[in-house]
PDB file of C-alpha atoms and ligand atoms in Angstrom:
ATOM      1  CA  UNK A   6      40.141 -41.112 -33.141  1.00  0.00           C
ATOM      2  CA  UNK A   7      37.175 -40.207 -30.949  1.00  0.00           C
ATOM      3  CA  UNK A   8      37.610 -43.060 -28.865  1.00  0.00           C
ATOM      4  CA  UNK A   9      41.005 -41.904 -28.228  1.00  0.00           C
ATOM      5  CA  UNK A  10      40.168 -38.583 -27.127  1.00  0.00           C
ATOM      6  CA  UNK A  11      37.257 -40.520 -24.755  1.00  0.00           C
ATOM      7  CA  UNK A  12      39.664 -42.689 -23.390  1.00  0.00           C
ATOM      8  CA  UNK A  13      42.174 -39.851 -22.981  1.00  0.00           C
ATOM      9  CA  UNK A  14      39.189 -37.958 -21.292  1.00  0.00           C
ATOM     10  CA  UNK A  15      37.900 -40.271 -19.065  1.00  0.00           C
ATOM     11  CA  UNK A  16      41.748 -40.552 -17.764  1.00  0.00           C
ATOM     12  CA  UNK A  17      41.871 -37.048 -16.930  1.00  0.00           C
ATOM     13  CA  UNK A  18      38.887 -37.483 -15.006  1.00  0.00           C
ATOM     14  CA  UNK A  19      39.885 -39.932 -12.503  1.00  0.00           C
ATOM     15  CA  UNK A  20      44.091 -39.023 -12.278  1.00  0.00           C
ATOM     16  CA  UNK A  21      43.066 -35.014 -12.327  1.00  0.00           C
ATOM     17  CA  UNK A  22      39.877 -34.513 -10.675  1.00  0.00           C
ATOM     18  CA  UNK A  23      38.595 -37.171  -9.119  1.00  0.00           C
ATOM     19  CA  UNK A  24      41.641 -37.947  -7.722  1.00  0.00           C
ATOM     20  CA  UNK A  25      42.294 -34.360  -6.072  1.00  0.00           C
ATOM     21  CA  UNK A  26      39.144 -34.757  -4.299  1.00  0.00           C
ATOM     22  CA  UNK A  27      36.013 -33.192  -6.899  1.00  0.00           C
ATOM     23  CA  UNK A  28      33.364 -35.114  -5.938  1.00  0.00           C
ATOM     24  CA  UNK A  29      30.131 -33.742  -7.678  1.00  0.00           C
ATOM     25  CA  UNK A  30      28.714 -35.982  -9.811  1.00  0.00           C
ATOM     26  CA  UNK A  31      27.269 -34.454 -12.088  1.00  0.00           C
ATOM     27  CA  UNK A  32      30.368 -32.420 -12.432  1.00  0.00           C
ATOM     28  CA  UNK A  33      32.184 -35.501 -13.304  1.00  0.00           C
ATOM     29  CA  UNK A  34      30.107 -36.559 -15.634  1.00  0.00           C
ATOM     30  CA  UNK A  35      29.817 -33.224 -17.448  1.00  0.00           C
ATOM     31  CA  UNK A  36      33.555 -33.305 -17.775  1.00  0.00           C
ATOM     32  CA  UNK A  37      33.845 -37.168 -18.782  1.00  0.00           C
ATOM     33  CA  UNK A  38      31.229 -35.582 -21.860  1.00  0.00           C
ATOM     34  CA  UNK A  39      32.572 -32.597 -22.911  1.00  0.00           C
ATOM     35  CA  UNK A  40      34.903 -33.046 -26.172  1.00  0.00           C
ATOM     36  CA  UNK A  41      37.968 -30.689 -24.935  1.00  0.00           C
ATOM     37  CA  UNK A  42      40.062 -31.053 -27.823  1.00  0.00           C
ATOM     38  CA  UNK A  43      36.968 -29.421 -29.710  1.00  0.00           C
ATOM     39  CA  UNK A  44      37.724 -26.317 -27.759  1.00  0.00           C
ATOM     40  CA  UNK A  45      41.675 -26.587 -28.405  1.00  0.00           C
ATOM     41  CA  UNK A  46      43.883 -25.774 -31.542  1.00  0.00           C
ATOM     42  CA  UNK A  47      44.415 -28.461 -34.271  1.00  0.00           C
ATOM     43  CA  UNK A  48      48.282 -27.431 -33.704  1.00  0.00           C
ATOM     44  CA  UNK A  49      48.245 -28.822 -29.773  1.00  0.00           C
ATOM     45  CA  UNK A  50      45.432 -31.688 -29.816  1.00  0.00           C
ATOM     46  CA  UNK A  51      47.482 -34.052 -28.478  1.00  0.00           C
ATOM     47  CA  UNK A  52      48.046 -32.311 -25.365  1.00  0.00           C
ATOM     48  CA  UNK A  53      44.154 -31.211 -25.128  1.00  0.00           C
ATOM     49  CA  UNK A  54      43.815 -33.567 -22.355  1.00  0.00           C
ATOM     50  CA  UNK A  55      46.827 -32.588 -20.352  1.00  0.00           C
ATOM     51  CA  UNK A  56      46.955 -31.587 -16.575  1.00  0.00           C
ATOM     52  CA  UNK A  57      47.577 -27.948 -17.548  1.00  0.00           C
ATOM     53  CA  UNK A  58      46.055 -24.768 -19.106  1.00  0.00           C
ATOM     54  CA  UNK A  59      46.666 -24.318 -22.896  1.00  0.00           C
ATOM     55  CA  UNK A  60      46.965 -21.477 -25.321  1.00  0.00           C
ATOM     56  CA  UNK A  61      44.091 -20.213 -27.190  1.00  0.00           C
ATOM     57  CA  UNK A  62      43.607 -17.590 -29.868  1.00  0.00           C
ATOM     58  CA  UNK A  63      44.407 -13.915 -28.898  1.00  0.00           C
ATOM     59  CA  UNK A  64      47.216 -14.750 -26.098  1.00  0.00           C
ATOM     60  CA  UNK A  65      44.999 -16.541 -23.951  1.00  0.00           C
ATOM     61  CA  UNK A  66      44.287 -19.718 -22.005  1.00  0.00           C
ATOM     62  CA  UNK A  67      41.971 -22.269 -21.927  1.00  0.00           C
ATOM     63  CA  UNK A  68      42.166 -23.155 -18.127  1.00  0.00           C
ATOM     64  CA  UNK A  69      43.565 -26.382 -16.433  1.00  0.00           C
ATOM     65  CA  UNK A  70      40.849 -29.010 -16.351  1.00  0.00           C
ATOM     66  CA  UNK A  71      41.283 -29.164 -12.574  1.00  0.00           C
ATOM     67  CA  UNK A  72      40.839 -25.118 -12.379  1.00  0.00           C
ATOM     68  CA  UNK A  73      37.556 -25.480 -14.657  1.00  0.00           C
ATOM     69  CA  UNK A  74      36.027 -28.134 -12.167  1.00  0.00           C
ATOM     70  CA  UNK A  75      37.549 -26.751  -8.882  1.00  0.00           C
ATOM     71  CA  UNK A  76      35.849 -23.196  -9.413  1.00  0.00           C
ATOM     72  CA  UNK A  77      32.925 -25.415 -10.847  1.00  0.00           C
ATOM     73  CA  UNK A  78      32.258 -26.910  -7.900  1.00  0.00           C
ATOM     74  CA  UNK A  79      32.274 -24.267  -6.214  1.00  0.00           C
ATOM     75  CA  UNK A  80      29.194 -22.536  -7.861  1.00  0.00           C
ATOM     76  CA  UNK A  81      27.044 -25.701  -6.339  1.00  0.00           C
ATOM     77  CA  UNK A  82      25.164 -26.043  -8.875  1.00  0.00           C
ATOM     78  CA  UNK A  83      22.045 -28.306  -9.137  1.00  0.00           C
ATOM     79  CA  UNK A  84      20.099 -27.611 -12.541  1.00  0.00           C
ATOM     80  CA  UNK A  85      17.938 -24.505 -12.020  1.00  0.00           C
ATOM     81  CA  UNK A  86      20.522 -21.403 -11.942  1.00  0.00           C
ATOM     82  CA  UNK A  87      21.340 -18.759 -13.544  1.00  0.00           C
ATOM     83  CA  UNK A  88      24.919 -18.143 -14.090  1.00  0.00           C
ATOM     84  CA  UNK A  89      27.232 -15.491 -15.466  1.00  0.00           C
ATOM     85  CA  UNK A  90      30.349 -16.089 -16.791  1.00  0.00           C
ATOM     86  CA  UNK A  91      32.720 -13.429 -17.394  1.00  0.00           C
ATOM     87  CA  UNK A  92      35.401 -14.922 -19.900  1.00  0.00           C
ATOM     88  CA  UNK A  93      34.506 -17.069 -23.114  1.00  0.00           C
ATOM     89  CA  UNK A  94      37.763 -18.120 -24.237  1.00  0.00           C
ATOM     90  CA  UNK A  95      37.587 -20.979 -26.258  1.00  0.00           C
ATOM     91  CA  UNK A  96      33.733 -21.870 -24.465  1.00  0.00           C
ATOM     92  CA  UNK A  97      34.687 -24.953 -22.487  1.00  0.00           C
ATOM     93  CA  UNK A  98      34.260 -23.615 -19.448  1.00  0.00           C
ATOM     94  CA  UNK A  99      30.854 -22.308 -20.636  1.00  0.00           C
ATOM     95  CA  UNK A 100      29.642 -25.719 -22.164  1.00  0.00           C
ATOM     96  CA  UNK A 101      30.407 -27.545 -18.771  1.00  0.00           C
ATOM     97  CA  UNK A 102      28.741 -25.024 -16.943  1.00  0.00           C
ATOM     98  CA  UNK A 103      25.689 -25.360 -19.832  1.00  0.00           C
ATOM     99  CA  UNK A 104      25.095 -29.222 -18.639  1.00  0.00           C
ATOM    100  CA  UNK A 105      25.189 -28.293 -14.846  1.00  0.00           C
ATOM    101  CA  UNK A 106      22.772 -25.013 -15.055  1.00  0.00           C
ATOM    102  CA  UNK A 107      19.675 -23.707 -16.705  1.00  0.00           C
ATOM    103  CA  UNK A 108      20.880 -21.211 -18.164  1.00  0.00           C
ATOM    104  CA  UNK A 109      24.605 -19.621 -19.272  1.00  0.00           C
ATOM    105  CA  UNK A 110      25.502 -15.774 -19.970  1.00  0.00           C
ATOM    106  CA  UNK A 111      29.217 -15.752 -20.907  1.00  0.00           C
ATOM    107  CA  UNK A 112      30.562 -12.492 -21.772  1.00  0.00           C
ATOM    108  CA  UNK A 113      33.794 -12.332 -23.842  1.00  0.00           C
ATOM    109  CA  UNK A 114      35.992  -8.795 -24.175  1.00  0.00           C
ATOM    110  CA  UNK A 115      37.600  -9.985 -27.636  1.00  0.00           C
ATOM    111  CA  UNK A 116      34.827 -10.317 -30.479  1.00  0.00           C
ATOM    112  CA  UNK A 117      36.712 -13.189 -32.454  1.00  0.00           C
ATOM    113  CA  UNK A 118      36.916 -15.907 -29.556  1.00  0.00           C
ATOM    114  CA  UNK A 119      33.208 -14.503 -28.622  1.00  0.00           C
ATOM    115  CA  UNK A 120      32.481 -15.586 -32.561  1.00  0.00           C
ATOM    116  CA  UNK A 121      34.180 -19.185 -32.403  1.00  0.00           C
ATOM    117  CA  UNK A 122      33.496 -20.063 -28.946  1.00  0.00           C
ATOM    118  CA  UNK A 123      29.401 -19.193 -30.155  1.00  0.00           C
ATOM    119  CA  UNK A 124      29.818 -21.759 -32.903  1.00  0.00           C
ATOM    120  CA  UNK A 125      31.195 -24.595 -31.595  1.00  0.00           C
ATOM    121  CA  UNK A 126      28.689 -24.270 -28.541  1.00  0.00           C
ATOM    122  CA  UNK A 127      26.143 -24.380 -31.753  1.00  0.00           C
ATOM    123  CA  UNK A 128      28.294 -27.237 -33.264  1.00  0.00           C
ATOM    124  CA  UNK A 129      27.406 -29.388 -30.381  1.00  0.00           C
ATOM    125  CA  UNK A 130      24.017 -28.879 -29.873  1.00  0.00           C
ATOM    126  CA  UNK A 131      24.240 -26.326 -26.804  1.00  0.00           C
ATOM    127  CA  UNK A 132      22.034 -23.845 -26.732  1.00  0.00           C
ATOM    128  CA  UNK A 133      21.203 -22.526 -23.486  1.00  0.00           C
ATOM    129  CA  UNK A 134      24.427 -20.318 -23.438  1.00  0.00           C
ATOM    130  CA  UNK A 135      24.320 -16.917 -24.349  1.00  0.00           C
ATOM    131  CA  UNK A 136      27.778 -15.214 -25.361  1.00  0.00           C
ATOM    132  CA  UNK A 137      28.249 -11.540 -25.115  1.00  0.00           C
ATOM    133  CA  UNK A 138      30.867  -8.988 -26.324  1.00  0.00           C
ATOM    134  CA  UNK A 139      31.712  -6.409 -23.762  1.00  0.00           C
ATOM    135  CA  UNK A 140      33.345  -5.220 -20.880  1.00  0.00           C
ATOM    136  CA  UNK A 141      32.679  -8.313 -18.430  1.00  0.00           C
ATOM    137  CA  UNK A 142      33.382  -6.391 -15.439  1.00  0.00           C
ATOM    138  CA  UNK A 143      30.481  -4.498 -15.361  1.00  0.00           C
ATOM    139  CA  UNK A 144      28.348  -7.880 -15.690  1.00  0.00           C
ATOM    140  CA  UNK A 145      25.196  -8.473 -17.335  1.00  0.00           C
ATOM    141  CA  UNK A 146      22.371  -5.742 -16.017  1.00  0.00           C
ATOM    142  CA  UNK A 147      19.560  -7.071 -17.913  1.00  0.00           C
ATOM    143  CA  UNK A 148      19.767 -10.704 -17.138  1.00  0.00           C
ATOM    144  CA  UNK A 149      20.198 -10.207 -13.017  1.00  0.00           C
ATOM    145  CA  UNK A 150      19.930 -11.821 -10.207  1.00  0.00           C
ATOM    146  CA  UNK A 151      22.833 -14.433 -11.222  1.00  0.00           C
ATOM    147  CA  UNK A 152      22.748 -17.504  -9.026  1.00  0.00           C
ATOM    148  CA  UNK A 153      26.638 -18.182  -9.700  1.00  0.00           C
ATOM    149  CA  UNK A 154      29.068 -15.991 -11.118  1.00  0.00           C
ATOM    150  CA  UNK A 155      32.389 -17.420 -12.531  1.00  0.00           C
ATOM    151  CA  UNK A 156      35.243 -14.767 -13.260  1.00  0.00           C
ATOM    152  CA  UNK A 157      37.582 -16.830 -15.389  1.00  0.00           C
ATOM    153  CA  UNK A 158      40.750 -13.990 -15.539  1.00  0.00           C
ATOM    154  CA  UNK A 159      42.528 -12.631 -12.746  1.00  0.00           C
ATOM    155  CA  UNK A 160      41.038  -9.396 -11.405  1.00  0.00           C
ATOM    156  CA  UNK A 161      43.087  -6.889  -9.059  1.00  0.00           C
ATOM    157  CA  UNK A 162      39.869  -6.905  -6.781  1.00  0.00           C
ATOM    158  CA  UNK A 163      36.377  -7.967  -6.729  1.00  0.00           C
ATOM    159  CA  UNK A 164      34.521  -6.006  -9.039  1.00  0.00           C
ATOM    160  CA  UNK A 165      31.471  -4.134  -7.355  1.00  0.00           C
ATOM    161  CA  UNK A 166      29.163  -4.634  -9.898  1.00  0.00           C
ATOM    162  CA  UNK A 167      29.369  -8.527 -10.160  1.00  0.00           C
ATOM    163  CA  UNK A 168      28.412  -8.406  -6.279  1.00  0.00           C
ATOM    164  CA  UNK A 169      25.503  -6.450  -7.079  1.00  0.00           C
ATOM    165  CA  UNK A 170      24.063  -8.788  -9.404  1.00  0.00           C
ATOM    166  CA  UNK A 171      24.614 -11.611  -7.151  1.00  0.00           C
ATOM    167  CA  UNK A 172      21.490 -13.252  -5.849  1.00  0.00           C
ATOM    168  CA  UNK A 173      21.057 -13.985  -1.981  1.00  0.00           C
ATOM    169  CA  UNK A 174      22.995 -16.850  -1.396  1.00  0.00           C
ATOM    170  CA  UNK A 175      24.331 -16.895  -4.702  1.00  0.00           C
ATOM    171  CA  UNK A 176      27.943 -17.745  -5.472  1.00  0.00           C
ATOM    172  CA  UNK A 177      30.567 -15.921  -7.073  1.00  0.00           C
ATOM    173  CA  UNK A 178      34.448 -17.241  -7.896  1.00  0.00           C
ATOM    174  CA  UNK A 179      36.628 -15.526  -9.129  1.00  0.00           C
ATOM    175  CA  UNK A 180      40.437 -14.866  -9.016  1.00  0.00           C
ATOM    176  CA  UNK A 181      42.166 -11.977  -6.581  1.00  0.00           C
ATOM    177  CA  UNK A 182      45.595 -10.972  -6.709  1.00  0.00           C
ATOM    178  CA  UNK A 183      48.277  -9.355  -8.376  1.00  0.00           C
ATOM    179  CA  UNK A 184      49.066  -9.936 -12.378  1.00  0.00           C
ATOM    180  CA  UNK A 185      51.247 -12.937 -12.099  1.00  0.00           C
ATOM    181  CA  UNK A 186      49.580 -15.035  -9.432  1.00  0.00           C
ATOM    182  CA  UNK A 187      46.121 -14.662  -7.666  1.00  0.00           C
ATOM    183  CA  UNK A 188      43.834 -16.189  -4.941  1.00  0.00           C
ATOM    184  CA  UNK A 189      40.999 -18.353  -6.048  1.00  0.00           C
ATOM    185  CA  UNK A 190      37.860 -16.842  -4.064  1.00  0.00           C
ATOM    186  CA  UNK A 191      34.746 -17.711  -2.921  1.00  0.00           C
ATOM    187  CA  UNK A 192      32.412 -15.156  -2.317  1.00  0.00           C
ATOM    188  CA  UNK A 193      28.506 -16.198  -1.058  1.00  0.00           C
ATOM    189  CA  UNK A 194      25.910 -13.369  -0.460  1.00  0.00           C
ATOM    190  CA  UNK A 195      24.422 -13.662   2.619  1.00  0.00           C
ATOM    191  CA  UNK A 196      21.586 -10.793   2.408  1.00  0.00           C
ATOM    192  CA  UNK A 197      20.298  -7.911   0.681  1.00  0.00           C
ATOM    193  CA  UNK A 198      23.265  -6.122   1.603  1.00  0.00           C
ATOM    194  CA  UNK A 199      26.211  -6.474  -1.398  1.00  0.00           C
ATOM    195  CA  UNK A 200      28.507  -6.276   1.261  1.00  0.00           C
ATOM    196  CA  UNK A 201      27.895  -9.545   3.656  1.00  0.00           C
ATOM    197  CA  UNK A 202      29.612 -11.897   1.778  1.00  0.00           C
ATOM    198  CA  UNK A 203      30.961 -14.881   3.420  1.00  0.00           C
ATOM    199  CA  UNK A 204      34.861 -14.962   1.625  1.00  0.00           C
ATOM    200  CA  UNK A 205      36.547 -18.417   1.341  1.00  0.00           C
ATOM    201  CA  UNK A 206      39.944 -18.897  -0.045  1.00  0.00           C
ATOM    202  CA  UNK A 207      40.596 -21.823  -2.420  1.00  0.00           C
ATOM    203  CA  UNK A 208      44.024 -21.452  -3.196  1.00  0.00           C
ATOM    204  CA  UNK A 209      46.805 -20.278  -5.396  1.00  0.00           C
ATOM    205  CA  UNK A 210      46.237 -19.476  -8.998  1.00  0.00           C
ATOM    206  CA  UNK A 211      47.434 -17.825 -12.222  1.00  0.00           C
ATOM    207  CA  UNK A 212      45.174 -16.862 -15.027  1.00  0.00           C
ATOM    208  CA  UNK A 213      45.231 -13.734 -17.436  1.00  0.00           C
ATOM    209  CA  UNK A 214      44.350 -10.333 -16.969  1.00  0.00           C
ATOM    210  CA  UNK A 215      40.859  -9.334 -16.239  1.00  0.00           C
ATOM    211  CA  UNK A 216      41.073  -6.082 -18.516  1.00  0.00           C
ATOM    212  CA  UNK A 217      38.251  -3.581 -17.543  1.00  0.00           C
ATOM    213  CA  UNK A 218      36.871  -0.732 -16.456  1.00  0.00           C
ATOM    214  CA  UNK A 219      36.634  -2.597 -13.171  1.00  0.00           C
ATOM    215  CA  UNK A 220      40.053  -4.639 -14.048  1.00  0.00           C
ATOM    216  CA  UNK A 221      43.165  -3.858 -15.273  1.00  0.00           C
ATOM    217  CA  UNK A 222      43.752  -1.186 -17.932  1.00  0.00           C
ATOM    218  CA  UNK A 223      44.563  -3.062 -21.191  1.00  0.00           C
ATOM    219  CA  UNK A 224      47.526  -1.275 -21.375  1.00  0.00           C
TER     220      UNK A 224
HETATM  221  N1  SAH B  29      36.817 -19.667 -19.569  1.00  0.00           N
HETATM  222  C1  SAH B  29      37.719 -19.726 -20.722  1.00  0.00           C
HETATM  223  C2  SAH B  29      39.126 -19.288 -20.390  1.00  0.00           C
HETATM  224  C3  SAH B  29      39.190 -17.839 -20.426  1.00  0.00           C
HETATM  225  S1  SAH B  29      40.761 -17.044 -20.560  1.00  0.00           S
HETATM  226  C4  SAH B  29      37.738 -21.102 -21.344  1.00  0.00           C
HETATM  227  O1  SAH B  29      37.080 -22.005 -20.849  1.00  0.00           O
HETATM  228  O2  SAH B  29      38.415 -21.253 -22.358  1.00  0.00           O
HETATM  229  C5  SAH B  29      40.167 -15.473 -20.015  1.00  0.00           C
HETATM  230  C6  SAH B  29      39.303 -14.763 -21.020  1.00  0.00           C
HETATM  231  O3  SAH B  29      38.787 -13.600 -20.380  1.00  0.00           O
HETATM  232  C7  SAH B  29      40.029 -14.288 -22.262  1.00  0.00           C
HETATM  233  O4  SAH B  29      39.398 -14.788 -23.406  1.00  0.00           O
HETATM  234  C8  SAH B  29      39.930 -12.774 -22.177  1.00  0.00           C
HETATM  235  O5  SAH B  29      39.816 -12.140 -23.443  1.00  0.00           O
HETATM  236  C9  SAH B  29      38.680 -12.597 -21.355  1.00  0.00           C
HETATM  237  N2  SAH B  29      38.525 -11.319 -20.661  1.00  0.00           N
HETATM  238  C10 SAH B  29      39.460 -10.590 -20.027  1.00  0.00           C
HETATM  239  N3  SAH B  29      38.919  -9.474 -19.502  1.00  0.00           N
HETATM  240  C11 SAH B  29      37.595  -9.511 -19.796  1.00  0.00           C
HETATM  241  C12 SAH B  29      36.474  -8.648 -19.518  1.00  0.00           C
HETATM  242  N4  SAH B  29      36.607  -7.507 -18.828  1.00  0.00           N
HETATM  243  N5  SAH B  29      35.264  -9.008 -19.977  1.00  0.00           N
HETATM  244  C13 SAH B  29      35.097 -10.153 -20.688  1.00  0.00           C
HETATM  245  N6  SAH B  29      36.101 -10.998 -20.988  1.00  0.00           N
HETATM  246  C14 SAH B  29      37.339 -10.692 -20.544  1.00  0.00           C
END
C-alpha cells in the first residue's frame, strides 16, 4: 500500500508541479516525501493524490498540491527562516514548509484540526512546527520578525499586522479578493517601513474564508 501512495506521489510531482513549471528542488523533493494521504480522510484516500483541493474536518480544505507548492515557492526558502503560517488545516502545508525552513509557527482558528494536525506532525517525526489556536490574523507577536508568511484562507485584504511582523525582505503570500475567488499575492518588504512592499500577482484562486478580527466576520 505505501508503495502505491509513493508511486501515486511521485506522479503528482512530475504531471502537477513539475510540469507547470515549480522548479525548486528542494521543494520537489519535500513534496515527493511528504505522505499526503496521512493528512486526508480514510473516506477519500484514493483521491489524496489528485490535482485538486480536498475536504477536511470542520468544512474546510486541504489545498491543491499545485497551490501548496506554488505559494511555497514563493516564500524562497533556503533552510534558515522563520515562517508563519496562518491556517493548520489538516498540517500538510505546515510539514512541507517544516523540511524547507528552520522553524514553523502555524496558527489554526478551530482547536480540533489545531489538535490532529499537532499529532500527526508528531506521528512523523516533525518537530520544528509549532501549532497555535487563535485568531491568525493578528499573527504571532512573540515569535517576530517572520522571514515568510503564508496565509492559507482567503482574506478581504492584507491584514496590517502580518506586514508588521514581516522581516526586511521577508515574504508574505497570501490570498486577496472577494469570498468566492481571490488573487494569489506576493508581498516582499523592502524596508523598515510596513508599507514598501513590492506586490506581485500570481494568479487566480479560491480558498476559504480567512475569519478574523482582521478577516471576515464568522458570521
Ligand atoms: N494549510 C492547510 C489548509 C488550510 S484551509 C492545509 O495544508 O491543510 C484554511 C484553514 O484556515 C482552515 O482550517 C481554517 O479554520 C483556518 N482559518 C481561517 N481563519 C483563520 C484565522 N483567522 N486564524 C487561523 N486560522 C484560520
Amino acid at each position: 500500500m505505501m508503495d502505491l501512495y509513493r508511486k501515486q506521489r511521485l506522479k503528482m510531482v512530475e504531471t502537477q508541479i513539475r510540469a507547470r513549471g515549480i522548479a525548486d528542488r528542494r521543494l520537489l523533493k519535500a513534496m515527493e516525501a511528504v505522505p499526503r494521504h496521512l493528512f486526508v480522510d480514510e473516506a477519500i484516500i484514493s483521491q489524496s493524490y489528485n490535482d485538486s483541493p480536498l475536504p477536511i474536518d470542520e468544512h474546510q480544505t486541504i489545498s491543491q498540491p499545485y497551490i501548496v507548492a506554488l505559494m511555497t515557492e514563493a516564500l524562497e526558502l533556503t533552510g534558515k527562516e522563520k515562517v508563519l503560517e496562518i491556517g493548520t488545516g489538516s498540517g500538510y502545508q505546515a510539514a512541507i514548509l517544516a523540511m524547507l525552513a528552520d522553524h514553523v509557527f502555524s496558527i489554526e482558528r478551530i482547536p480540533s484540526l489545531a489538535t490532529k494536525a499537532r499529532r500527526l506532525l508528531e506521528g512523523m517525526n516533525i518537530f520544528n512546527v509549532a501549532v497555535r489556536v487563535a485568531d491568525g490574523t493578528y499573527g504571532w507577536r512573540d515569535e517576530a520578525p517572520f522571514d515568510g508568511i503564508i496565509v492559507t484562507a482567503g482574506a478581504p485584504a492584507l491584514p496590517d499586522p502580518l506586514t508588521a511582523q514581516l522581516a526586511v525582505g521577508g515574504r508574505l503570500v497570501i490570498p486577496v479578493g472577494g469570498r468566492f475567488t481571490q488573487t494569489l499575492m506576493k508581498y516582499t518588504r523592502l524596508s523598515e517601513d510596513p508599507n514598501d512592499l513590492k506586490k506581485e500577482n500570481l494568479g487566480g484562486c479560491r480558498f476559504v474564508d480567512l475569519i478574523g478580527d482582521h478577516g471576515w466576520r464568522a458570521d
